[in-house]
mmCIF file of C-alpha atoms in Angstrom:
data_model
loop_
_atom_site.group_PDB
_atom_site.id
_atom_site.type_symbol
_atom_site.label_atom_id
_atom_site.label_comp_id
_atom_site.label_asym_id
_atom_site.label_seq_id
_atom_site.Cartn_x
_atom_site.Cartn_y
_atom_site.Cartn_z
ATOM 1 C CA UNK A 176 -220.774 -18.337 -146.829
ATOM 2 C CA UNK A 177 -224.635 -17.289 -145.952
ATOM 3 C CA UNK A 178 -226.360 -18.160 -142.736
ATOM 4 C CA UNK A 179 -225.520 -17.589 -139.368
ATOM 5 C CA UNK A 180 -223.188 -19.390 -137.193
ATOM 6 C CA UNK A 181 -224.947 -21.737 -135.063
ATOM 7 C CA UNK A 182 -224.618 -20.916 -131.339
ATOM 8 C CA UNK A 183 -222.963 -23.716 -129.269
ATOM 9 C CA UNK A 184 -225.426 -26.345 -127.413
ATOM 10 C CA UNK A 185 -225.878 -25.647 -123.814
ATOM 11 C CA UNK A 186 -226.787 -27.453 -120.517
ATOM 12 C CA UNK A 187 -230.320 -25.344 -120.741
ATOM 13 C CA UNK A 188 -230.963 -26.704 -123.879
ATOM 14 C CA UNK A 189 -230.694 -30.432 -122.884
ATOM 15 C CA UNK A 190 -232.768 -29.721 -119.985
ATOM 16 C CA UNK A 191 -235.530 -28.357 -122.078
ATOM 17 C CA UNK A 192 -235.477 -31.498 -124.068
ATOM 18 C CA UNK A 193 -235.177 -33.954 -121.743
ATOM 19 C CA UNK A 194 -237.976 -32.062 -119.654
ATOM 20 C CA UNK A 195 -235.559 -31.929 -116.317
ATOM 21 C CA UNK A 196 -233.352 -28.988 -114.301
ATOM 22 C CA UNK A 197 -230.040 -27.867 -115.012
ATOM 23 C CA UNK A 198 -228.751 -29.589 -112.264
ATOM 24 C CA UNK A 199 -230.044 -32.885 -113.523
ATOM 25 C CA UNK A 200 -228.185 -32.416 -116.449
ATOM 26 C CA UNK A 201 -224.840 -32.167 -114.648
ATOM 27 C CA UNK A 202 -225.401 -34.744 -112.125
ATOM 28 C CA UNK A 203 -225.705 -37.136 -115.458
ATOM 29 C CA UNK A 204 -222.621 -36.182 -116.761
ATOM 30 C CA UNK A 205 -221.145 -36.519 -113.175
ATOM 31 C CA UNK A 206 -219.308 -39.511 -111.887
ATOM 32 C CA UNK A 207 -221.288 -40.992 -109.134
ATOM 33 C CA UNK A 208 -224.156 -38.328 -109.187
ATOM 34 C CA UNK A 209 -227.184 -38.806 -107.661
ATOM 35 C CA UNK A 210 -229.494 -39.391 -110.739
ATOM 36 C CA UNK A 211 -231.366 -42.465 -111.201
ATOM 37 C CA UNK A 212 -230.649 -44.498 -114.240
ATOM 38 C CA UNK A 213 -233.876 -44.212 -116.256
ATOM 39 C CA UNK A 214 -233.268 -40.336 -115.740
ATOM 40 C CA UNK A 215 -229.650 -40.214 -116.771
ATOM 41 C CA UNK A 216 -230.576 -42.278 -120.205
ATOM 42 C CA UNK A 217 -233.037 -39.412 -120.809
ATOM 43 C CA UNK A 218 -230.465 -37.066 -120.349
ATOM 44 C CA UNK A 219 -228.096 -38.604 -122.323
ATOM 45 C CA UNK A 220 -229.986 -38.936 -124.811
ATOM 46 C CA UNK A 221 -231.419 -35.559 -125.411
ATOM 47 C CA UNK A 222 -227.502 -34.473 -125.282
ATOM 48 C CA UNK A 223 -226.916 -36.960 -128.438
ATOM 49 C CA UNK A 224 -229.688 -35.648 -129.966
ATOM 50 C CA UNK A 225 -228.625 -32.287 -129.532
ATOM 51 C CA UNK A 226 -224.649 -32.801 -130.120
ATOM 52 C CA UNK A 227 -224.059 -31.340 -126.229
ATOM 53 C CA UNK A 228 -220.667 -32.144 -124.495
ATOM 54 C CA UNK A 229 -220.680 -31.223 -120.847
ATOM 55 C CA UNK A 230 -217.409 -28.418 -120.506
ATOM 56 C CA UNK A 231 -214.675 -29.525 -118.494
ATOM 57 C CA UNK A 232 -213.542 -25.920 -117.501
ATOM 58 C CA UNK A 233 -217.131 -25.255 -116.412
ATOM 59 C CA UNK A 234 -217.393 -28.166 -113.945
ATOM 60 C CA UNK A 235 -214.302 -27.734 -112.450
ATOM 61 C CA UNK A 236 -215.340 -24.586 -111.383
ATOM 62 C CA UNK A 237 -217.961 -26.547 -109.174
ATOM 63 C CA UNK A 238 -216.286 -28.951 -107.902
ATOM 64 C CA UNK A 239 -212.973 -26.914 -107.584
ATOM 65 C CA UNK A 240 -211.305 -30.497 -109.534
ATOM 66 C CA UNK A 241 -209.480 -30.056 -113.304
ATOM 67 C CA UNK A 242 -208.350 -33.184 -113.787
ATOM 68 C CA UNK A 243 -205.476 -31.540 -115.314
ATOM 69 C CA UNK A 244 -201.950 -32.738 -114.668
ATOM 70 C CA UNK A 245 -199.668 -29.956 -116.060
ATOM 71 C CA UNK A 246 -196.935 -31.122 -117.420
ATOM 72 C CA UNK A 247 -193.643 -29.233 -117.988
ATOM 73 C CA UNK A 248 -191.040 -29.888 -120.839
ATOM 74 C CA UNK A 249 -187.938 -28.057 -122.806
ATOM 75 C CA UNK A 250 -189.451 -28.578 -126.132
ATOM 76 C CA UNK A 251 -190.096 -31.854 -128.655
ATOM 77 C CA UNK A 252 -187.294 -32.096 -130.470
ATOM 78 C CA UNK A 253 -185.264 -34.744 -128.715
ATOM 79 C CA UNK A 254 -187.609 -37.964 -128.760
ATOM 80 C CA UNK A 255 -186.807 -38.791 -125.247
ATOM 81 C CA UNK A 256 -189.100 -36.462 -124.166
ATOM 82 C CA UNK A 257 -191.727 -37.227 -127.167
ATOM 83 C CA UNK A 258 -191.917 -41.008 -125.556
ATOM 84 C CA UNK A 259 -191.892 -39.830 -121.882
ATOM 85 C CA UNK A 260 -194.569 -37.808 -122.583
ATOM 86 C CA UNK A 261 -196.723 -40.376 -124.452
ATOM 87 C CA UNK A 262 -196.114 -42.884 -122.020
ATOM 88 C CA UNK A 263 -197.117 -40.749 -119.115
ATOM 89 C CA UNK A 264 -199.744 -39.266 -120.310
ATOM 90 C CA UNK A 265 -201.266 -42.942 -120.966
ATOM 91 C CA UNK A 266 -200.714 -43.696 -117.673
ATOM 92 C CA UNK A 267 -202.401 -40.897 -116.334
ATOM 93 C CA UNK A 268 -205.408 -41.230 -118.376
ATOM 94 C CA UNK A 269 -205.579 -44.619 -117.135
ATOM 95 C CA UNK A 270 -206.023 -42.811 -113.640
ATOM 96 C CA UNK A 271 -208.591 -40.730 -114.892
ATOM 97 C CA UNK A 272 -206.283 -37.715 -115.573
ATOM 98 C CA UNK A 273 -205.672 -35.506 -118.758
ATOM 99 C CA UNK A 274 -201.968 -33.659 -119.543
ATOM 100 C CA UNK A 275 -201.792 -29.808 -119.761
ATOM 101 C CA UNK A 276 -198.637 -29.446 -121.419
ATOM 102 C CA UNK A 277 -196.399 -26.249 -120.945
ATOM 103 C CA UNK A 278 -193.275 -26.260 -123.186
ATOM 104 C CA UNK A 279 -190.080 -24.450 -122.913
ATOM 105 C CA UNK A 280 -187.017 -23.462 -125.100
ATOM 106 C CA UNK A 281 -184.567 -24.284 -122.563
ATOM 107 C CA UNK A 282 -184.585 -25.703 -119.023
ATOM 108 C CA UNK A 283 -182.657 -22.608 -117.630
ATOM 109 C CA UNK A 284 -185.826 -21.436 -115.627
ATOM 110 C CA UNK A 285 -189.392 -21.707 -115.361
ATOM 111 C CA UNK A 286 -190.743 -18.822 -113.309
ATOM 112 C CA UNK A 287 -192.123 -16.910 -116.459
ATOM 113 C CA UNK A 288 -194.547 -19.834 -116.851
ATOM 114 C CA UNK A 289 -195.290 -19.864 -112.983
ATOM 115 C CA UNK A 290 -198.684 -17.671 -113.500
ATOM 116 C CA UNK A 291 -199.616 -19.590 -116.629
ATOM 117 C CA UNK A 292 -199.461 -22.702 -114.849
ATOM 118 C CA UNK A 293 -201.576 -21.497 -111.742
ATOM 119 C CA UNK A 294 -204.392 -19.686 -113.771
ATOM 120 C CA UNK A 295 -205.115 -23.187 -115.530
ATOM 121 C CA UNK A 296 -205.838 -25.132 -112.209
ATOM 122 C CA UNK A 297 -204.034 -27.843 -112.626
ATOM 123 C CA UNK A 298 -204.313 -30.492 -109.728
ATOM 124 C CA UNK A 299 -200.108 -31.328 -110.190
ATOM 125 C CA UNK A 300 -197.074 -30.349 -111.715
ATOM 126 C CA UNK A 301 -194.218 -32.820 -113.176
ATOM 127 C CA UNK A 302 -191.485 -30.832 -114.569
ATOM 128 C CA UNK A 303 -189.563 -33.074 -117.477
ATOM 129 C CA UNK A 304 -185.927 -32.578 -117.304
ATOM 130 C CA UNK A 305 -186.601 -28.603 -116.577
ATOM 131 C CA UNK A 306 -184.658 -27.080 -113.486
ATOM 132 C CA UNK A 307 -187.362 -25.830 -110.113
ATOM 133 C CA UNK A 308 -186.289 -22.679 -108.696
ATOM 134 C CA UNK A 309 -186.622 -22.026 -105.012
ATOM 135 C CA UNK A 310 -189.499 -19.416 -105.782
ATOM 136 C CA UNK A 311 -191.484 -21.783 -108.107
ATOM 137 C CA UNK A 312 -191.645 -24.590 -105.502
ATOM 138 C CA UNK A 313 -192.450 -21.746 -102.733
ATOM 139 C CA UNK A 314 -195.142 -20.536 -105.213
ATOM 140 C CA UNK A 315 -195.994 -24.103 -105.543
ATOM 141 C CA UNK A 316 -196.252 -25.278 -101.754
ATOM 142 C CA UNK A 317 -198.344 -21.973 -101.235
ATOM 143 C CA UNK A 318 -200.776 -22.996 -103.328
ATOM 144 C CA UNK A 319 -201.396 -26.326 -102.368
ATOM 145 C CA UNK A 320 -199.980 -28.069 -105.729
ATOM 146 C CA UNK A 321 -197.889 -30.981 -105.400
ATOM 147 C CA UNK A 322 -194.806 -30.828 -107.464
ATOM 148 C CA UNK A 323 -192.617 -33.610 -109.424
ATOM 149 C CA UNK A 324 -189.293 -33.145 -111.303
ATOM 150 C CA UNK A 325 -188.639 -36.504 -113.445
ATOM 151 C CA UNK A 326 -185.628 -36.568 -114.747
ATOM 152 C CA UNK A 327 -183.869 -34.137 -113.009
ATOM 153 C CA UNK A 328 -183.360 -33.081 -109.236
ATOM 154 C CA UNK A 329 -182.827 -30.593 -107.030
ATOM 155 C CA UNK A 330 -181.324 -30.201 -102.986
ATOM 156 C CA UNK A 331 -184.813 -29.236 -101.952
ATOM 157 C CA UNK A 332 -185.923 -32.235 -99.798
ATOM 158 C CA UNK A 333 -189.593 -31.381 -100.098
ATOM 159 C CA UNK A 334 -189.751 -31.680 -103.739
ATOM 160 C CA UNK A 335 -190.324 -35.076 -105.119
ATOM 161 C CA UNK A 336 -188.135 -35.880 -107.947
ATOM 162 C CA UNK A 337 -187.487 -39.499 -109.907
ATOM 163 C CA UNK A 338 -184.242 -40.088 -112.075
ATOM 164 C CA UNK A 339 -181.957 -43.193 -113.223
ATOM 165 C CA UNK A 340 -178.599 -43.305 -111.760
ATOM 166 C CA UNK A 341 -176.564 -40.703 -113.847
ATOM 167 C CA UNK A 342 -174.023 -41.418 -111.557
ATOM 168 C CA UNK A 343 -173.337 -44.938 -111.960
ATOM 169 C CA UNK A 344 -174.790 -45.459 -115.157
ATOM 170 C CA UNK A 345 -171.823 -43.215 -116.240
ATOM 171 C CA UNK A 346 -169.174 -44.171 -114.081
ATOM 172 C CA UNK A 347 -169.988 -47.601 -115.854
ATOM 173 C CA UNK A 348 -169.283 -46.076 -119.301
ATOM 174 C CA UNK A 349 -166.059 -45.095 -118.286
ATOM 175 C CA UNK A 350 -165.345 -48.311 -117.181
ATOM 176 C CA UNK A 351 -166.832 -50.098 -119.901
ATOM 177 C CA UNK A 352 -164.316 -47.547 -122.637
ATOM 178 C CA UNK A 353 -161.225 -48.580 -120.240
ATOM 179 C CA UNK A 354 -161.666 -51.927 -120.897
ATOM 180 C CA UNK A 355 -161.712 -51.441 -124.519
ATOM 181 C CA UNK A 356 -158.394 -49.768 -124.739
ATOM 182 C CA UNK A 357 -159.273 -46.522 -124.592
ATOM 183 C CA UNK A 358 -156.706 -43.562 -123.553
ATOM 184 C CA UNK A 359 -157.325 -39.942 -124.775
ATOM 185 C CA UNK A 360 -161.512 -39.551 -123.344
ATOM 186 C CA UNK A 361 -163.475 -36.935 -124.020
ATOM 187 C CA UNK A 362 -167.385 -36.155 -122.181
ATOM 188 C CA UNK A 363 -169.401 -33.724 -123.728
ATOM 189 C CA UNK A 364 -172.042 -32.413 -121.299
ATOM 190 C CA UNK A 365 -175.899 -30.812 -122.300
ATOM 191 C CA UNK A 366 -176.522 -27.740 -120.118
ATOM 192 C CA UNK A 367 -174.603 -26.742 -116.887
ATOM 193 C CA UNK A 368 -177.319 -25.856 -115.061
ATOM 194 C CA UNK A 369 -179.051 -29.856 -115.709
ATOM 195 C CA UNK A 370 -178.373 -31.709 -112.769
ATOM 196 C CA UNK A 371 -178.608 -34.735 -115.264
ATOM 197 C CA UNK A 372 -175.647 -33.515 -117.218
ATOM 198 C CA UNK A 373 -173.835 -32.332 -113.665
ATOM 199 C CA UNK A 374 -174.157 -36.460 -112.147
ATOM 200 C CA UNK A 375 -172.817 -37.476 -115.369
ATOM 201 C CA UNK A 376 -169.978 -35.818 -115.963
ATOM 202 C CA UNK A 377 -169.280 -36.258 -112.194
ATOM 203 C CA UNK A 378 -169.637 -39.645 -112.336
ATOM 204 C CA UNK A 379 -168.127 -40.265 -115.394
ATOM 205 C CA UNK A 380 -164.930 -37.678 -114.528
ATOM 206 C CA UNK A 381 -164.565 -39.549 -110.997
ATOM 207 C CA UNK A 382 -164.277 -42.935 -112.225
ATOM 208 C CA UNK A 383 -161.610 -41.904 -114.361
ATOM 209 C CA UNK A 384 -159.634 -40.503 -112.039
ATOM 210 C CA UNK A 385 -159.819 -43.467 -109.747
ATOM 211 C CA UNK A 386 -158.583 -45.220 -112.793
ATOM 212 C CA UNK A 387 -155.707 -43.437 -112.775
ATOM 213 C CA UNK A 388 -156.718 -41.181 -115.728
ATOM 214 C CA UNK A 389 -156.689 -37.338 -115.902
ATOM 215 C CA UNK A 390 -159.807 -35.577 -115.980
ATOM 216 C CA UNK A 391 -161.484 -36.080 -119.680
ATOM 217 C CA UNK A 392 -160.957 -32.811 -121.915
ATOM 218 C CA UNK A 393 -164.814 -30.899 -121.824
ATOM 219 C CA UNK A 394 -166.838 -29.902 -124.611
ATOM 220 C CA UNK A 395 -170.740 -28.291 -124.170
ATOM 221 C CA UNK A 396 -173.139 -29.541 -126.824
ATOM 222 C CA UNK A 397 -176.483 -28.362 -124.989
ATOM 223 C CA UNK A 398 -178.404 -31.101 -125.359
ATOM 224 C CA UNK A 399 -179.011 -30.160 -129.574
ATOM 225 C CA UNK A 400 -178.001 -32.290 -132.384
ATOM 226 C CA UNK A 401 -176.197 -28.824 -133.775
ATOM 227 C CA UNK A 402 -174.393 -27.727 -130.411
ATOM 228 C CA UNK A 403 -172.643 -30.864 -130.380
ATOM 229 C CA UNK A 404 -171.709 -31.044 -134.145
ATOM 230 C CA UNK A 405 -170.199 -27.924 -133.402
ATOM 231 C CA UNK A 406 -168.552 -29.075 -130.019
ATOM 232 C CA UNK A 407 -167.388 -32.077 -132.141
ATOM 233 C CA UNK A 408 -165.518 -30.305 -134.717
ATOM 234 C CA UNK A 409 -163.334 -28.411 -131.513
ATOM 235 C CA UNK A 410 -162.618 -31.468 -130.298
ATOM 236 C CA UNK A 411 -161.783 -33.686 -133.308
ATOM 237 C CA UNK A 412 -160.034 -31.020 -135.682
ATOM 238 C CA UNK A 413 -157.776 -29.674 -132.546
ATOM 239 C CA UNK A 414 -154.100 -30.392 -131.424
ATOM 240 C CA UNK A 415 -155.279 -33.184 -129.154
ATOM 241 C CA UNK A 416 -156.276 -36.850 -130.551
ATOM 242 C CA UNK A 417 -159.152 -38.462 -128.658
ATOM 243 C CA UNK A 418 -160.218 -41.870 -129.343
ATOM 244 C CA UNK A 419 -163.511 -41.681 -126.968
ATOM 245 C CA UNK A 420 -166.030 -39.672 -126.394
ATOM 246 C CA UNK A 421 -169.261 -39.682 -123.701
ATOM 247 C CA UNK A 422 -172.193 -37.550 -124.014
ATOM 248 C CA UNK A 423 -174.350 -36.893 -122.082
ATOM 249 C CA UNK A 424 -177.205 -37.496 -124.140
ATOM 250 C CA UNK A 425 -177.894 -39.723 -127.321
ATOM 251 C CA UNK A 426 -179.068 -36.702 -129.514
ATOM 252 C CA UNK A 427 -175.755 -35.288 -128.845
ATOM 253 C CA UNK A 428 -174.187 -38.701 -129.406
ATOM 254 C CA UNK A 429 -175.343 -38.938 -132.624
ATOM 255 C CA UNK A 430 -174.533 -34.803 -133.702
ATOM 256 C CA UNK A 431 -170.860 -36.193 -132.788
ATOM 257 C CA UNK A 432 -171.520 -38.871 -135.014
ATOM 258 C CA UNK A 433 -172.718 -37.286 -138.016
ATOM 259 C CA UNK A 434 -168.726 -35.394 -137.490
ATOM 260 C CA UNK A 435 -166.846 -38.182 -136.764
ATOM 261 C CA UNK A 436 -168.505 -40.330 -139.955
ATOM 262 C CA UNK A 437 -169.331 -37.959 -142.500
ATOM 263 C CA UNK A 438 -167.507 -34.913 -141.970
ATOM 264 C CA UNK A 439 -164.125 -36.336 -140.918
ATOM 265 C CA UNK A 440 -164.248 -40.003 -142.058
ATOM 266 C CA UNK A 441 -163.602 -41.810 -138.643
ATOM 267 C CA UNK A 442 -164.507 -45.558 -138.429
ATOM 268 C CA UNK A 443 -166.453 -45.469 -134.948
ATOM 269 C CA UNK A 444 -165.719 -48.720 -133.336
ATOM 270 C CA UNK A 445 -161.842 -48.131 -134.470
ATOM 271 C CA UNK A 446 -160.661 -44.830 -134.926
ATOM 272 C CA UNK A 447 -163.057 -43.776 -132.224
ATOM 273 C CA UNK A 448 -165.566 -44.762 -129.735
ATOM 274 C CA UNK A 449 -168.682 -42.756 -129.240
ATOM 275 C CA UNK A 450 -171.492 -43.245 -126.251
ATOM 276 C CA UNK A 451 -174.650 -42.269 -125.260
ATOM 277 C CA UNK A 452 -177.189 -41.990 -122.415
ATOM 278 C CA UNK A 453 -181.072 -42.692 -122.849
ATOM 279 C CA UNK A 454 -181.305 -45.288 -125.318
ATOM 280 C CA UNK A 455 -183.919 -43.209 -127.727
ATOM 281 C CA UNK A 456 -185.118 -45.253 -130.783
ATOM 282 C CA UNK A 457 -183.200 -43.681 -132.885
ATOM 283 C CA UNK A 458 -179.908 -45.113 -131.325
ATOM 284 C CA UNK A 459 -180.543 -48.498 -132.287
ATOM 285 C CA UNK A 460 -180.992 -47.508 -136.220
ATOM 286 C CA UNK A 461 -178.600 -49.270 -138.163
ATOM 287 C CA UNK A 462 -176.911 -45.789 -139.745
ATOM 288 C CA UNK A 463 -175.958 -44.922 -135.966
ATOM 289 C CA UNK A 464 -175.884 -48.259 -133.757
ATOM 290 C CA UNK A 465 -175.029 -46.265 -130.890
ATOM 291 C CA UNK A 466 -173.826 -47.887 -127.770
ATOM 292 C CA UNK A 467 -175.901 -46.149 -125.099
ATOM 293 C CA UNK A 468 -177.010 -46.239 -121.562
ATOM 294 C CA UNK A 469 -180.609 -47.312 -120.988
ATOM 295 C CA UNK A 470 -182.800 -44.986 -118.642
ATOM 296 C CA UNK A 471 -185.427 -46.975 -117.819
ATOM 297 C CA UNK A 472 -188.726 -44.914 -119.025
ATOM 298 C CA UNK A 473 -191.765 -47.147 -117.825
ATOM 299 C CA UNK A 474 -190.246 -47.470 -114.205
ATOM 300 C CA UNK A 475 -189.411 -43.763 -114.060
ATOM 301 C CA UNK A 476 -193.633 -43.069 -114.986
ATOM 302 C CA UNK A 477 -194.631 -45.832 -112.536
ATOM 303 C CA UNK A 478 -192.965 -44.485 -110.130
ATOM 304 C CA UNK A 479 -193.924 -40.715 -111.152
ATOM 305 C CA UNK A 480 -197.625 -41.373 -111.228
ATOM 306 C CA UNK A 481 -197.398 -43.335 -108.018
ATOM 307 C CA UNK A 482 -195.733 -40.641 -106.574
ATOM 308 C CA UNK A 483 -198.421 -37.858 -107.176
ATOM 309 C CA UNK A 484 -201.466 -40.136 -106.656
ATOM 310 C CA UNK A 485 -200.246 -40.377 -102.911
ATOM 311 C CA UNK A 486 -199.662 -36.395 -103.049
ATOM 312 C CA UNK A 487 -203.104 -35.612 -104.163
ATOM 313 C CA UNK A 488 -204.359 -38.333 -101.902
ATOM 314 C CA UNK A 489 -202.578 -36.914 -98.693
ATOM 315 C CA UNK A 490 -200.951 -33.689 -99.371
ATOM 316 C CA UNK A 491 -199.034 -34.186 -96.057
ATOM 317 C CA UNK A 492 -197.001 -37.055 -98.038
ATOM 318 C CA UNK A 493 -193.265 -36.985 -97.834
ATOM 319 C CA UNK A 494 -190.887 -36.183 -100.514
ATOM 320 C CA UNK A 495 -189.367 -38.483 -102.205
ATOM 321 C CA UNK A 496 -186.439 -38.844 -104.416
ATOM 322 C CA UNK A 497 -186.374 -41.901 -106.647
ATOM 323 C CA UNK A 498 -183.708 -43.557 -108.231
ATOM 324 C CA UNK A 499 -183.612 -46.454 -110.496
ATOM 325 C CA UNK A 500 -180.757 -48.347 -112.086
ATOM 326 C CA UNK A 501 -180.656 -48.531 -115.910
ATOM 327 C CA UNK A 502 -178.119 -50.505 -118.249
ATOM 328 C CA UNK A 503 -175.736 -50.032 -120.505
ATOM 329 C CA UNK A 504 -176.547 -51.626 -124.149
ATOM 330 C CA UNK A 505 -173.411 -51.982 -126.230
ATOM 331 C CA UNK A 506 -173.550 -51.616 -129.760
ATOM 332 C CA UNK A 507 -170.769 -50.838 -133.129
ATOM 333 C CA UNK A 508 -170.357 -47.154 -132.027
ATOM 334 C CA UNK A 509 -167.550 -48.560 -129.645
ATOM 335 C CA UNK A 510 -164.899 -51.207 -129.670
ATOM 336 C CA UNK A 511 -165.847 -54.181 -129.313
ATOM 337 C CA UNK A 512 -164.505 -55.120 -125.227
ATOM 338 C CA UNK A 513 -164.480 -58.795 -123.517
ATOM 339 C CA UNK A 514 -167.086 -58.315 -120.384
ATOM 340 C CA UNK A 515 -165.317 -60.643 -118.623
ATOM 341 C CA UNK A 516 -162.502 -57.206 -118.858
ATOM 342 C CA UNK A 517 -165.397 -55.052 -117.389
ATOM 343 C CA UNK A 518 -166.066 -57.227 -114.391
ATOM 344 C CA UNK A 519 -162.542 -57.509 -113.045
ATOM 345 C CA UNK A 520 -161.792 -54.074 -112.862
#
C-alpha cells in the first residue's frame, strides 16, 4: 500500500470544526454536562462529520470513573461460565457498566493477576468460581475496590460472595439416588481447593452417612471433560462395582458419560446412574439427558449486581453472603424413582 496512515481524530479537531473549546467538546459527550442543547448538536455533529469517538480511558482519567466492572473467570470452556458471563454482563450494561474480563487457567490463585487488575481501574471486582486469597482481598480493601465472589465463597466475612446451596442441593441428590435403589455411590469432585466442590461432596457424603451408608468411594475429575473421563475409567474398570455416581459438575457428568456409554457400554438409567450439578444446556441434549441440579443463574446475577451497586453506592456496606435454593431436574441419566419415595425419607 501507498499513502500514509491517517492519524486518529481528536477532541481538538472537533473543536476546530464546531468553532468551540476543548472542554465543550467533552462536556457534550458527558452525561449531564453543562452544555446547552443547540451547542451539543453542533458538537455532535462536527464529531460525525469527522468520525470522532470520545476515549473512554481518557475521561476516566478526569473524572477518576471507568465504568469498568472487572470480571474474573477460570477460562471458557465449560458453558456455565460462557452464560454467567453473558447474562451478567447484560445486566450490567443495563446499569450503565461495561465487563473487563480477566481469565484464568485454573482457580488455584489469583494474586499474579492482582496488579493487572488494579492498573486497569476498574470500579469492582466479581471473581467467577475463582478462589480470593487473604492478600488479594487486603490488596482489594486497600484500594477502595469492592469485591464479589459468585459462585464460590470464602470464611472472610467482609467479602461479599453469592452461591446456590451446594449443600442441600446435593444432599438432595443423594437422597433422590437412595430412593432409586441405589447401593455402591460414587462422587467425583472438581478441584479441592473450590469451596463449590468442598459443600458438595460434604453435603452429598453427610447425607449418606445419615442414611446409613459408608462414605461414597472419591474420584477427582477437576472440573474438565478429560479429568473425569480419566477418573471414570478408575472407577468403572476397578475391583469395586458402582451403580451411581455424583459429580460435582455437569461437564464432568457428561466426561463420565461419554465412559460409561461409549467406552464401556453401560445403559445409564440401568446399569448405572449418573448426576450432575448446574443444569448447562448441554445437559438437556437428547445424546446425554442428564439428570442435574439446577443453580439458579438469573437470581445469582440479580443478586450479584444488586450487591455491588450498594458497594459502589456506600462503600461502608456490609458483606453479604447470598444463598439461593436451586432444584433438582430429573432426567434418563438415572433410574427412574417414585417422588412420593423421595418425600418420605
Amino acid at each position: 500500500m501507498t499513502g500514509r496512515t491517517r492519524r486518529p481524530v481528536t477532541s481538538y479537531d472537533v473543536a476546530k470544526l464546531a468553532g468551540v473549546s476543548q472542554s465543550a467538546v467533552s462536556r457534550a459527550f458527558t452525561e449531564g454536562g453543562k452544555i446547552s442543547s443547540v451547542m451539543r448538536e453542533k458538537v455532535r455533529e462536527a464529531a460525525a462529520a469527522l468520525g470522532y469517538r470520545p476515549s473512554f480511558v481518557a475521561r476516566s482519567l478526569i473524572t477518576r470513573r471507568s465504568n469498568l466492572i472487572g470480571v474474573v473467570v477460570p477460562g471458557l470452556a465449560n458453558p456455565f461460565y460462557a452464560n454467567l458471563l453473558d447474562r451478567l454482563s447484560l445486566e450490567l450494561n443495563q446499569m450503565g457498566y461495561r465487563v473487563l474480563l480477566f481469565s484464568m487457567h485454573n482457580d488455584d490463585d489469583t494474586d499474579p493477576i492482582l496488579e493487572d487488575v488494579l492498573r486497569h481501574r476498574v470500579e469492582a471486582l466479581i471473581l467467577v468460581s475463582t478462589s480470593l486469597s487473604s492478600h488479594f482481598a487486603e490488596e482489594c480493601q486497600h484500594n477502595g475496590l469492592p469485591v464479589l465472589l459468585l459462585n464460590r465463597k470464602n470464611d472472610s466475612k467482609t467479602v461479599s460472595s453469592v452461591t446456590s446451596d451446594n449443600h442441600t442441593g446435593a444432599a438432595t441428590i443423594a437422597d433422590f439416588l437412595i430412593a432409586g435403589g441405589h447401593r455402591n455411590i460414587a462422587f467425583m469432585a472438581g478441584r479441592d481447593s473450590s469451596s463449590t466442590s468442598r459443600d458438595r461432596e460434604d453435603g452429598f457424603t453427610q447425607r449418606l452417612l445419615q442414611r446409613g451408608f459408608e462414605p461414597p468411594q472419591r474420584a477427582v475429575g477437576l472440573y474438565t471433560i478429560e479429568g473425569a473421563m480419566a477418573a471414570t475409567r478408575s472407577l468403572l474398570t476397578g475391583k469395586r462395582r458402582f451403580d451411581a455416581l455424583f459429580c460435582a459438575n455437569d461437564i464432568m457428568a457428561i466426561g463420565a458419560l461419554n465412559v460409561a456409554v461409549g467406552e464401556l457400554g453401560m445403559i445409564v438409567g440401568k446399569d448405572i446412574s449418573i448426576v450432575g450439578f448446574d443444569d448447562i444446556a448441554m445437559a438437556s441434549w437428547p445424546m446425554y439427558n442428564l439428570t442435574t441440579y439446577v443453580q439458579p443463574i438469573s437470581e445469582m446475577i440479580s443478586y450479584t449486581v444488586a450487591i455491588i451497586y450498594s458497594q459502589l453506592k456506600d462503600p461502608e456496606a456490609l458483606a453479604i453472603q447470598q444463598v439461593l435454593p436451586g432444584a433438582l431436574v430429573v432426567r434418563s441419566s438415572t433410574r427412574p424413582v417414585d417422588e412420593s419415595e423421595i418425600s418420605r425419607q
